[in-house]
Short mmCIF file of C-alpha atoms and ligand atoms in Angstrom, two decimals:
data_model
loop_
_atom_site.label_atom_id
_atom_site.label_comp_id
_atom_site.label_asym_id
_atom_site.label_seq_id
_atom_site.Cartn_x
_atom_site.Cartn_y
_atom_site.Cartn_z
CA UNK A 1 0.00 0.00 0.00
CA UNK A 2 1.66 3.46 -1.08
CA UNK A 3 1.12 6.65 1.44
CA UNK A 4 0.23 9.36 0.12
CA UNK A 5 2.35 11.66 2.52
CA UNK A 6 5.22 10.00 1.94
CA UNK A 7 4.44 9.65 -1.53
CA UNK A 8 7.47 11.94 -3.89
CA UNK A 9 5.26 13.99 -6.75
CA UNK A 10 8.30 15.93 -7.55
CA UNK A 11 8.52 15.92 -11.58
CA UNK A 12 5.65 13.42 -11.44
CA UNK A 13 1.95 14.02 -13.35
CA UNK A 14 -0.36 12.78 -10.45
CA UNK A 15 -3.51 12.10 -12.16
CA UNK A 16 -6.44 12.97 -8.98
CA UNK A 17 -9.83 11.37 -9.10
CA UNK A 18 -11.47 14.06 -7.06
CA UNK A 19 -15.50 14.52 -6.42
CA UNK A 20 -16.55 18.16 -7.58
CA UNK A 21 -20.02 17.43 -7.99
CA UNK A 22 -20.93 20.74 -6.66
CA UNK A 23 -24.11 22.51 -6.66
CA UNK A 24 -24.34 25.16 -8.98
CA UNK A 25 -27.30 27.70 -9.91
CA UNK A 26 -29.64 27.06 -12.79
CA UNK A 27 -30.09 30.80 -13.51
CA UNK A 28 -26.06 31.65 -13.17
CA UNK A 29 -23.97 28.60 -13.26
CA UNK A 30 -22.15 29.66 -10.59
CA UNK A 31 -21.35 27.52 -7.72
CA UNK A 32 -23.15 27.96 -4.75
CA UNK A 33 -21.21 25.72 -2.15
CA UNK A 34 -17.97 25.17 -3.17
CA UNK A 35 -17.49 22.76 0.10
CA UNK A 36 -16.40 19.64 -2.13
CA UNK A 37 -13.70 21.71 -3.98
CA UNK A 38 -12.37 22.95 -0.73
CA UNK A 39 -12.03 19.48 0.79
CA UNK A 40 -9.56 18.01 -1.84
CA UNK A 41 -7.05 21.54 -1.72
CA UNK A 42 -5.10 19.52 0.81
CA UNK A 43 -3.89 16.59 -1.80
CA UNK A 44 -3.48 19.02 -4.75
CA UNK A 45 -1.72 21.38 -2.80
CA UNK A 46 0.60 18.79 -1.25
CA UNK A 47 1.51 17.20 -5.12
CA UNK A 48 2.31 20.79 -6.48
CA UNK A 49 4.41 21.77 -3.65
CA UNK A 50 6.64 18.30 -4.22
CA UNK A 51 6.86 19.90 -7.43
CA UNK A 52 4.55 17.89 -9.29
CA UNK A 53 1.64 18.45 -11.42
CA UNK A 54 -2.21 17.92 -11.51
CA UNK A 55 -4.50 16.17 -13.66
CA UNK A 56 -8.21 16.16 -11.89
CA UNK A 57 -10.52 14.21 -13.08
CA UNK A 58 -14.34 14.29 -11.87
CA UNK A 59 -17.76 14.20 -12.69
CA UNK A 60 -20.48 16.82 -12.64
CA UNK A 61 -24.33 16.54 -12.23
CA UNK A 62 -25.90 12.89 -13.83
CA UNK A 63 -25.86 14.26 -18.00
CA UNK A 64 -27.51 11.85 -19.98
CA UNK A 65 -26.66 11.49 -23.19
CA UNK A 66 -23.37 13.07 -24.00
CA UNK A 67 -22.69 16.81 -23.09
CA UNK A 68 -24.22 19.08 -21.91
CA UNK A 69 -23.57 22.45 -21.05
CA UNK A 70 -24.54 22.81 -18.12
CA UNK A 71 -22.97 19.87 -16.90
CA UNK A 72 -19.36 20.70 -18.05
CA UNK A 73 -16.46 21.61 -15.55
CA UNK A 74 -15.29 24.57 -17.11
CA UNK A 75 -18.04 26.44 -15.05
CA UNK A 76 -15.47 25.33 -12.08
CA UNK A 77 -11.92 26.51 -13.44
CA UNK A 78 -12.19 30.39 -12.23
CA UNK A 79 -12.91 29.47 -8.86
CA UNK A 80 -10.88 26.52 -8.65
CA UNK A 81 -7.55 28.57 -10.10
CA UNK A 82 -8.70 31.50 -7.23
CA UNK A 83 -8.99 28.73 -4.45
CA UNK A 84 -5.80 26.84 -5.48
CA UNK A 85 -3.68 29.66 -6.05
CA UNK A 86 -2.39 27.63 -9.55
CA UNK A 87 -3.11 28.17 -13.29
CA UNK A 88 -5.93 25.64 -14.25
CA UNK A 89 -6.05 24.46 -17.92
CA UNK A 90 -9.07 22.81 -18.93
CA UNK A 91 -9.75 20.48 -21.79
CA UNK A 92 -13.01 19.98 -23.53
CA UNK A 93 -12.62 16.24 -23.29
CA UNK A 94 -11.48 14.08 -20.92
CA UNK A 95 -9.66 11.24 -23.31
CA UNK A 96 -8.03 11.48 -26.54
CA UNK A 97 -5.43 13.16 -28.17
CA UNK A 98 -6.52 16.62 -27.50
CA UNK A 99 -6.02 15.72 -23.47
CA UNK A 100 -3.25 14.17 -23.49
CA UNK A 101 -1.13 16.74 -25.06
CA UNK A 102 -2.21 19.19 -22.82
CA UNK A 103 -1.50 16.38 -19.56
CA UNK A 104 2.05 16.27 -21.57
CA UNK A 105 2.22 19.57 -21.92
CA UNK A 106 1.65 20.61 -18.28
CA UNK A 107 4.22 22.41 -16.36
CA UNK A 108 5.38 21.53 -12.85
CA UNK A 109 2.76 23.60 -10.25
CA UNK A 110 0.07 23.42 -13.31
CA UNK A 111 -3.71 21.81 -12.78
CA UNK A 112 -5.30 20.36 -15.83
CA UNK A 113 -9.14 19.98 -15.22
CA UNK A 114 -10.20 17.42 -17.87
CA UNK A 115 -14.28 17.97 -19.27
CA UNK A 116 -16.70 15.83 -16.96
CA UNK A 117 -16.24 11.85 -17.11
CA UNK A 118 -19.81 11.49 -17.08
CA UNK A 119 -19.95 12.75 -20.28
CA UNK A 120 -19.49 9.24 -21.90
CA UNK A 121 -21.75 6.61 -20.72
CA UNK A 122 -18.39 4.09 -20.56
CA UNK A 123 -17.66 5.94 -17.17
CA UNK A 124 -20.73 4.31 -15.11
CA UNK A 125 -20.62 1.22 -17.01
CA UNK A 126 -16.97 0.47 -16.09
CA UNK A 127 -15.74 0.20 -19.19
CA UNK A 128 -12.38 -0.98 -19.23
CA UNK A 129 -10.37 0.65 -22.78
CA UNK A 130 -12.22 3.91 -21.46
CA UNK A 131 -10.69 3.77 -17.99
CA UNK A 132 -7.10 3.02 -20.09
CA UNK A 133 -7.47 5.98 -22.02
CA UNK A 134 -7.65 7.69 -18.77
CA UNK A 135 -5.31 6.50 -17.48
CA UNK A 136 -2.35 7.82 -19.93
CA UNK A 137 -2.94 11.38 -18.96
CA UNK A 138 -0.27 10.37 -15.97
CA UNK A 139 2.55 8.94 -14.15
CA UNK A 140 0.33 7.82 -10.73
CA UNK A 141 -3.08 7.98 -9.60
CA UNK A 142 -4.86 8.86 -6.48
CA UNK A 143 -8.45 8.62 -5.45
CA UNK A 144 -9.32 11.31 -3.27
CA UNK A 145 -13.20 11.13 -4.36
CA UNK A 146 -15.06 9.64 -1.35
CA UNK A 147 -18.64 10.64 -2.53
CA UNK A 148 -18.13 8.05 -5.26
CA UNK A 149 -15.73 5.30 -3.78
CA UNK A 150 -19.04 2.77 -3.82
CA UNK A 151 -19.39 2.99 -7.51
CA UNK A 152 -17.07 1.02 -9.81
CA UNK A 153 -16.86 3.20 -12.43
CA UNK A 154 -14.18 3.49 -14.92
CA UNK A 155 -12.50 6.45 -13.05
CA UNK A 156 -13.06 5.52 -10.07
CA UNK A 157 -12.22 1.92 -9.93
CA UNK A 158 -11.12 0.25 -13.01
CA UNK A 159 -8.11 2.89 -14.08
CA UNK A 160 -6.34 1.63 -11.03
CA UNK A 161 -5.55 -1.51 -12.44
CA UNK A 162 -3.63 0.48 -14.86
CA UNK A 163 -1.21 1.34 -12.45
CA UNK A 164 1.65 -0.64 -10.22
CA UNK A 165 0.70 -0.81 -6.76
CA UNK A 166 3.19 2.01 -5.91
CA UNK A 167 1.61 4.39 -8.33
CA UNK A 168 -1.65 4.51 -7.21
CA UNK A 169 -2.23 5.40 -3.92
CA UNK A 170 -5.94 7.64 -1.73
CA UNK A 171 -5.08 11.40 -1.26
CA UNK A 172 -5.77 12.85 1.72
CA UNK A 173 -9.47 13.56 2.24
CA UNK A 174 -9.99 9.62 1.25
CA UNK A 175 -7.57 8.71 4.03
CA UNK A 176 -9.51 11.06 6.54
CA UNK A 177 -12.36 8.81 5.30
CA UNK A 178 -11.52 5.71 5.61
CA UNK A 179 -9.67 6.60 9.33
CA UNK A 180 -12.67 7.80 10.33
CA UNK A 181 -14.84 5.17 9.69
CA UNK A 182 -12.62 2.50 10.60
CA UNK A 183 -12.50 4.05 14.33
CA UNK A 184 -16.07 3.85 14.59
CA UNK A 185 -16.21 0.55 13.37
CA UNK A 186 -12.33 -1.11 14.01
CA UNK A 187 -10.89 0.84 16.83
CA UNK A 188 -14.35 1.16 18.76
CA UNK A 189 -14.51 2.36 21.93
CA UNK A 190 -17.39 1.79 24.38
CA UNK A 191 -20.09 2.06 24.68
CA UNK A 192 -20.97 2.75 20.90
CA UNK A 193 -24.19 4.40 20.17
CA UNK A 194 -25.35 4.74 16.33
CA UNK A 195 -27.84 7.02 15.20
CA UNK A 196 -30.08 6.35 12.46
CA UNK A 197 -32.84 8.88 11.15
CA UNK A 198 -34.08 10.25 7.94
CA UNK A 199 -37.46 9.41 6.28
CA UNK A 200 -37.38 5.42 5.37
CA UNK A 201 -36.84 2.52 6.50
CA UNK A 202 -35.82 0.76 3.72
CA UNK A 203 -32.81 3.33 2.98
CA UNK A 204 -31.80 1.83 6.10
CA UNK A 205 -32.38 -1.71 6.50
CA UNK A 206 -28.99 -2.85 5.73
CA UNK A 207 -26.83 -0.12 7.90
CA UNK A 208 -29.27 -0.73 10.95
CA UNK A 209 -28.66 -4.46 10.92
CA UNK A 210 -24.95 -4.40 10.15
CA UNK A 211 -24.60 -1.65 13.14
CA UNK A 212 -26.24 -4.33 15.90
CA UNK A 213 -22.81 -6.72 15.22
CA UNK A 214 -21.02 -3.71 16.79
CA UNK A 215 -23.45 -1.08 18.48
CA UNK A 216 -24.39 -1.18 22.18
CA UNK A 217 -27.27 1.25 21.37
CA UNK A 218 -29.02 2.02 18.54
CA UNK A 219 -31.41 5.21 18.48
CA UNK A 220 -33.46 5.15 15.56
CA UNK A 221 -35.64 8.71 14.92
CA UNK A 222 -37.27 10.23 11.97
CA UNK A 223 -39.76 9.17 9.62
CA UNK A 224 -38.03 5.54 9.84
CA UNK A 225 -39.28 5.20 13.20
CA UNK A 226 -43.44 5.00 12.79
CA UNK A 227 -42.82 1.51 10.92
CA UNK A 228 -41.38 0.14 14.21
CA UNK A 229 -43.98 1.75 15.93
CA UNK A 230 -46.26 0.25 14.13
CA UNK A 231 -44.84 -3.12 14.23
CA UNK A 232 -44.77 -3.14 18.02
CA UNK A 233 -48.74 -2.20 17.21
CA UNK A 234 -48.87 1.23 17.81
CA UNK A 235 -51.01 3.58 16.41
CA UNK A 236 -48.98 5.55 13.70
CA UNK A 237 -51.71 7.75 12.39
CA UNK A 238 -50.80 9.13 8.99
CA UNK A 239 -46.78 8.92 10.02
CA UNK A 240 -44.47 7.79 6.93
CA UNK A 241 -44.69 4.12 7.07
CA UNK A 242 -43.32 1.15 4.78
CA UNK A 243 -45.90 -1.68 5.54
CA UNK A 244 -44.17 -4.21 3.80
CA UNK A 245 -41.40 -3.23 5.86
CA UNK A 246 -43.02 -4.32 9.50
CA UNK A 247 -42.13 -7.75 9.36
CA UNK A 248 -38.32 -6.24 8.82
CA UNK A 249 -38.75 -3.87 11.69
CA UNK A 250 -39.94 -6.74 13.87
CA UNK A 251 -36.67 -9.37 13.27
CA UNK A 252 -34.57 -5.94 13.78
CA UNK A 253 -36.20 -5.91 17.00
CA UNK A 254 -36.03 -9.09 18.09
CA UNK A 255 -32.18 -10.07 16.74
CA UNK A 256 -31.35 -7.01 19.06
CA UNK A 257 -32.83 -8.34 22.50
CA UNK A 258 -30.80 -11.70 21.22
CA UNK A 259 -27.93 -9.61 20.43
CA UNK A 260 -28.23 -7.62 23.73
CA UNK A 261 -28.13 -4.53 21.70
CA UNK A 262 -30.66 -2.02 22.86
CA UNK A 263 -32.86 -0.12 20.56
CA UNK A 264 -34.13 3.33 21.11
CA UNK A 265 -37.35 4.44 19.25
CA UNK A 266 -38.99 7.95 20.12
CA UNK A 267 -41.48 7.61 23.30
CA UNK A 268 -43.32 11.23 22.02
CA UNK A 269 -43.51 12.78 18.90
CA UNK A 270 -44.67 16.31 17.54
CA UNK A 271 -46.97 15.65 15.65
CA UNK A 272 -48.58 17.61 12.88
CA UNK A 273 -52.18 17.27 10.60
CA UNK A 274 -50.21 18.33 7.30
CA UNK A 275 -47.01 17.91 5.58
CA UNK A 276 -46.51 22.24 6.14
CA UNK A 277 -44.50 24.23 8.08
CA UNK A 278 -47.85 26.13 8.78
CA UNK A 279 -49.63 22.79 10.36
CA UNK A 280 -51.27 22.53 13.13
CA UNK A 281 -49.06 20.51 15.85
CA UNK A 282 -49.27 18.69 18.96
CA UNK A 283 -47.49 17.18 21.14
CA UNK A 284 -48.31 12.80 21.27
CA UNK A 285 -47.02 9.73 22.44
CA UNK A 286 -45.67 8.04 19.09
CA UNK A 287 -47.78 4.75 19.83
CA UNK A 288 -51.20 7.25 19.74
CA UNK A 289 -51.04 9.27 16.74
CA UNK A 290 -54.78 10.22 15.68
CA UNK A 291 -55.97 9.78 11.83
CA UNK A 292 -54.85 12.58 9.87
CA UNK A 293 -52.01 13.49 11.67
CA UNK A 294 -48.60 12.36 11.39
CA UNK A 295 -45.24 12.33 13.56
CA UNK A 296 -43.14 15.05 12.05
CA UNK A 297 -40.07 15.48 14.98
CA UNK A 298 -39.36 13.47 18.42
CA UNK A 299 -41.25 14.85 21.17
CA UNK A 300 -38.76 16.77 24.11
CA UNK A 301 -39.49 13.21 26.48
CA UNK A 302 -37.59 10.94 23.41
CA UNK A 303 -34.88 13.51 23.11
CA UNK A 304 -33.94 14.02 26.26
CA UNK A 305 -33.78 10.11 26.60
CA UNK A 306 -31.50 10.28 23.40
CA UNK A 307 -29.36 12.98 24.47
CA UNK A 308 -28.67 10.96 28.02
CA UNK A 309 -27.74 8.32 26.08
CA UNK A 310 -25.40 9.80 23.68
CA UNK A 311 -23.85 11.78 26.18
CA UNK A 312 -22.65 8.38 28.17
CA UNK A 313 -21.22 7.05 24.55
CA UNK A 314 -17.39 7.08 24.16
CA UNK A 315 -17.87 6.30 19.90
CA UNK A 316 -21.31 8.19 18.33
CA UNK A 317 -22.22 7.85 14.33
CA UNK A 318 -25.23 9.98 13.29
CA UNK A 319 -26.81 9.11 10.14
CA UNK A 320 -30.03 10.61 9.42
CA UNK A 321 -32.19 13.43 11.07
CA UNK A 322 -34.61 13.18 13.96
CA UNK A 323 -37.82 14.94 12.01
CA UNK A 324 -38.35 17.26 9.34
CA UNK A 325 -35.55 19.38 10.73
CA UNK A 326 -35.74 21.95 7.55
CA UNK A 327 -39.24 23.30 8.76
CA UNK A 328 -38.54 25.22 12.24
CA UNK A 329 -41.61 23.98 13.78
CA UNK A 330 -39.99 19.87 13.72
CA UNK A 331 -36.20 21.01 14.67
CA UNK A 332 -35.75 20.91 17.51
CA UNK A 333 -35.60 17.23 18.04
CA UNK A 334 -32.61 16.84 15.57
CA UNK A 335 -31.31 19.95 17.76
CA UNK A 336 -30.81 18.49 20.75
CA UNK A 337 -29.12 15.25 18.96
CA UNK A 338 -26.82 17.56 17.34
CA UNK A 339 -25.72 19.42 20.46
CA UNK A 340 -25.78 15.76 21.97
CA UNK A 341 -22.88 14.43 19.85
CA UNK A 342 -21.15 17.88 20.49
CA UNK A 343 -21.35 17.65 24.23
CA UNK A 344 -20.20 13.80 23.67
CA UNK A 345 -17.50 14.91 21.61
CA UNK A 346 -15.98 17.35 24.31
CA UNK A 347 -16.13 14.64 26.93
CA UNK A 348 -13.74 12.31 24.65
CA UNK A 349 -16.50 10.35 22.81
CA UNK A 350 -15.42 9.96 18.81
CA UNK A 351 -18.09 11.22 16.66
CA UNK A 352 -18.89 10.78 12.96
CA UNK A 353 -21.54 12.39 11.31
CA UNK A 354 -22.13 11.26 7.60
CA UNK A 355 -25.04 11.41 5.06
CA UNK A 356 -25.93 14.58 3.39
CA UNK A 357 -29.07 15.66 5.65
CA UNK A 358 -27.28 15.21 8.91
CA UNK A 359 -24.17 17.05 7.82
CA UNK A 360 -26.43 19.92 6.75
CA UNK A 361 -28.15 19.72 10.10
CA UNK A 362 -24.89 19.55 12.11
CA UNK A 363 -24.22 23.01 9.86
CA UNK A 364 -27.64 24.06 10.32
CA UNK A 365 -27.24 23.75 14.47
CA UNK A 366 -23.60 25.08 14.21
CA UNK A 367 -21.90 22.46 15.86
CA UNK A 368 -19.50 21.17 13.26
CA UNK A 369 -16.21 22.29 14.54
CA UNK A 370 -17.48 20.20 17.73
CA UNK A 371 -17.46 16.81 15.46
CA UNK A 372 -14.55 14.70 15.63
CA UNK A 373 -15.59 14.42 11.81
CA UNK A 374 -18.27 15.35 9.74
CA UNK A 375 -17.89 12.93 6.08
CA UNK A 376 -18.40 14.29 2.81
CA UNK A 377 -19.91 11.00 1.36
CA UNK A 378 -23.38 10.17 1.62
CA UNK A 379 -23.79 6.96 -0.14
CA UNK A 380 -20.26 5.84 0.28
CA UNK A 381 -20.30 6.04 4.22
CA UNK A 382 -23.95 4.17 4.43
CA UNK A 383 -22.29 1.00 2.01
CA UNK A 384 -19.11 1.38 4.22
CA UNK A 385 -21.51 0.97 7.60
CA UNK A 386 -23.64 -1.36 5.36
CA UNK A 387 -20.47 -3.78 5.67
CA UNK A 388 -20.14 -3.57 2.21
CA UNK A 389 -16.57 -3.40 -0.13
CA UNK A 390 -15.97 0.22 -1.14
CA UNK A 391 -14.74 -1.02 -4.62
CA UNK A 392 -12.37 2.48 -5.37
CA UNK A 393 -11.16 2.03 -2.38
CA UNK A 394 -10.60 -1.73 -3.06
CA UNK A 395 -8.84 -0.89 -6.31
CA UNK A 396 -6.35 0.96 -4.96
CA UNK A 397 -5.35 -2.08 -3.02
CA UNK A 398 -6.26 -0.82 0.72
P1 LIG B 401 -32.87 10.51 4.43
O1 LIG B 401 -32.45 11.10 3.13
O2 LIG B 401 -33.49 9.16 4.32
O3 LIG B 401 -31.79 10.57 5.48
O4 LIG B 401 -34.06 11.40 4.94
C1 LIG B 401 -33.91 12.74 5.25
C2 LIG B 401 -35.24 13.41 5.13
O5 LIG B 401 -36.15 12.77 6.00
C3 LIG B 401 -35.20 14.86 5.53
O6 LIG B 401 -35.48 15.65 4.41
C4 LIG B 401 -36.30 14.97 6.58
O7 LIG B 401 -37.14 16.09 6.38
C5 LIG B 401 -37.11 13.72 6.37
N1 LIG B 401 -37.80 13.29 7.59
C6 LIG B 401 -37.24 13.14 8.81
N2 LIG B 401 -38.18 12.79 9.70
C7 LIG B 401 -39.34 12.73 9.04
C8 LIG B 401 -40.67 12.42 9.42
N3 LIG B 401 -40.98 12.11 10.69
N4 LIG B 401 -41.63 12.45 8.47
C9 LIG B 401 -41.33 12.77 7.20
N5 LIG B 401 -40.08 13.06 6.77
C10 LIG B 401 -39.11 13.04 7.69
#
């Protein structure tokens, strides 16, 4: 396995699968979080100042048949060649001749952003001459794209094989990654609480039952939660629930007693009698929710229960929010979770929060510089917890 850090890029063309799907606006094309960008400036920064240069390759948006505009990275080079502090070439293509004279062509301290990968369906099907084409615009590869390490596409996977095993090699921000996630699940210390929220069960299945061969406690909140309710034969009212999911929910609950992992389900709810952030709301036990209303947030009983709990944890992963934490009214239950972790987190407890709606809510609450670490991947870090191979992480050989 090659480190990174230790890794020489002087004279070398580092080739850098990096994830700069950002979000940009329809009306301007201008990027309005540039948070993904930001997060690989460590591994470019550390291959130009070997003396090296940089050949990023990444995908943009999900284009569907060829390019399209709006799709294409050149949107990116201004505020990537500001944020870098390096002249950024760009090449309307991101294989063939045209590319890899200008990868040949690039001076030492130079970037060369390459047009989206996704432009050419043989990225997401893996194919393998694409992923050598790629491959020649460079000396060495490294993966430093997290948000897409569960997908074996041809830039993210397969153009490793087209390197020796000390040429390819996960940048920096991968290596956080991985770390991170391997201390909540390798290096675990106890007692490990998980947290698992967001609207369905079924998103969920898989990370909830992997969790109970290492978790001591398992709090599950959010919309996930009424189909357990209801499986215990509560009334759910009009709550989100999966029905074909109860018999699921019910082996969850039992493998845990046989496990002697404890599961945590919200005692009260706020409840509401409309999907609005004008409804009507109330304050319920989650087992008696009337017709025509539905849970929207934990009730302030469930999360102070929660918050105990996490506080006492010495490892805490939060994956999902608590309610519908984007209207004000159902907040405040994802709130206290949030400052839960943080509290945890100053008494020595490791914390990882992962999955796009609880890292917005840990930003939303302001209590990210309180997080041991807060991932960038949503669907990578759910197949990681999941148990499951990250295969560009496999490729790379670590
Ligand atoms: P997920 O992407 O599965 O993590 O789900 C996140 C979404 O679940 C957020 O947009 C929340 O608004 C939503 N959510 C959380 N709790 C509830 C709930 N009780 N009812 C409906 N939606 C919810």
């Amino acid at each position: 396995m090659t480190s990174f850090s230790s890794y020489n890029f002087n004279g070398k063309k580092a080739i850098v699968r990096v994830d700069f799907n950002v979000p940009l606006s329809k009306e301007t094309l201008k990027i309005t979080d540039d948070k993904r960008m930001r997060a690989a400036l460590p591994t470019i920064k550390k291959i130009l100042s070997d003396g090296g240069a940089v050949v990023l390759i990444s995908h943009l948006g999900r284009p569907k048949n060829g390019p399209e505009s709006t799709f294409s990275l050149k949107h990116l080079c201004t505020h990537l060649e500001k944020i870098s502090e390096a002249k950024v070439n760009f090449t309307p293509d991101c294989i063939g001749i045209e590319a890899e004279n200008a990868a040949e062509n690039l001076k030492t301290g130079e970037i060369l952003l390459v047009e989206n990968v996704r432009f050419y369906k043989e990225e997401t099907n893996g194919d393998l001459p694409f992923a050598k084409q790629l491959s020649r615009l460079g000396d060495c590869f490294v993966n430093d794209a997290f948000g897409t390490a569960h997908r074996a596409h041809a830039s993210t996977t397969h153009i490793a094989s087209y390197f020796k095993s000390e040429n390819k090699m996960c940048g920096l921000l991968m290596n956080a990654e991985i770390e991170s996630a391997k201390k909540v699940m390798e290096e675990t210390k106890r007692p490990f609480t998980a947290i698992v929220g967001g609207a369905k069960v079924s998103d969920k299945v898989l990370i909830v039952e992997n969790l109970m061969k290492k978790a001591d406690h398992i709090i599950i909140g959010g919309g996930m939660a009424y189909t357990f309710k209801k499986a215990l034969g509560g009334n759910i009212g009009n709550s989100l629930c999966e029905d074909e999911r109860i018999e699921t929910c019910k082996k969850i609950l039992e493998n845990a007693c046989e496990k002697g992992v404890q599961i945590h389900l919200p005692v009260d709810s706020i409840i509401a009698n409309e999907f609005s952030k004008e409804a009507k709301t109330a304050l319920k036990s989650s087992a008696e929710i009337p017709d025509g209303w539905m849970g929207l947030d934990i009730g302030p009983e469930a999360a102070v229960e929660f918050a105990a709990i996490i506080k006492a944890s010495k490892t805490v992963l939060w994956n999902g929010p608590m309610g519908v934490f984007e209207m004000v009214a159902f907040e405040n239950g994802t709130r206290s979770i949030a400052n839960a972790v943080a509290e945890a987190t100053q008494n020595g407890a490791y914390s990882l929060i992962g999955g796009g709606d609880s890292a917005a809510a840990a930003k939303q609450f302001d209590v990210v510089s309180q997080i041991s670490h807060v991932s960038t991947g949503g669907g990578a870090l759910l197949e990681y917890f999941e148990g499951k191979v990250l295969p560009g992480v496999a490729a790379i050989g670590q």
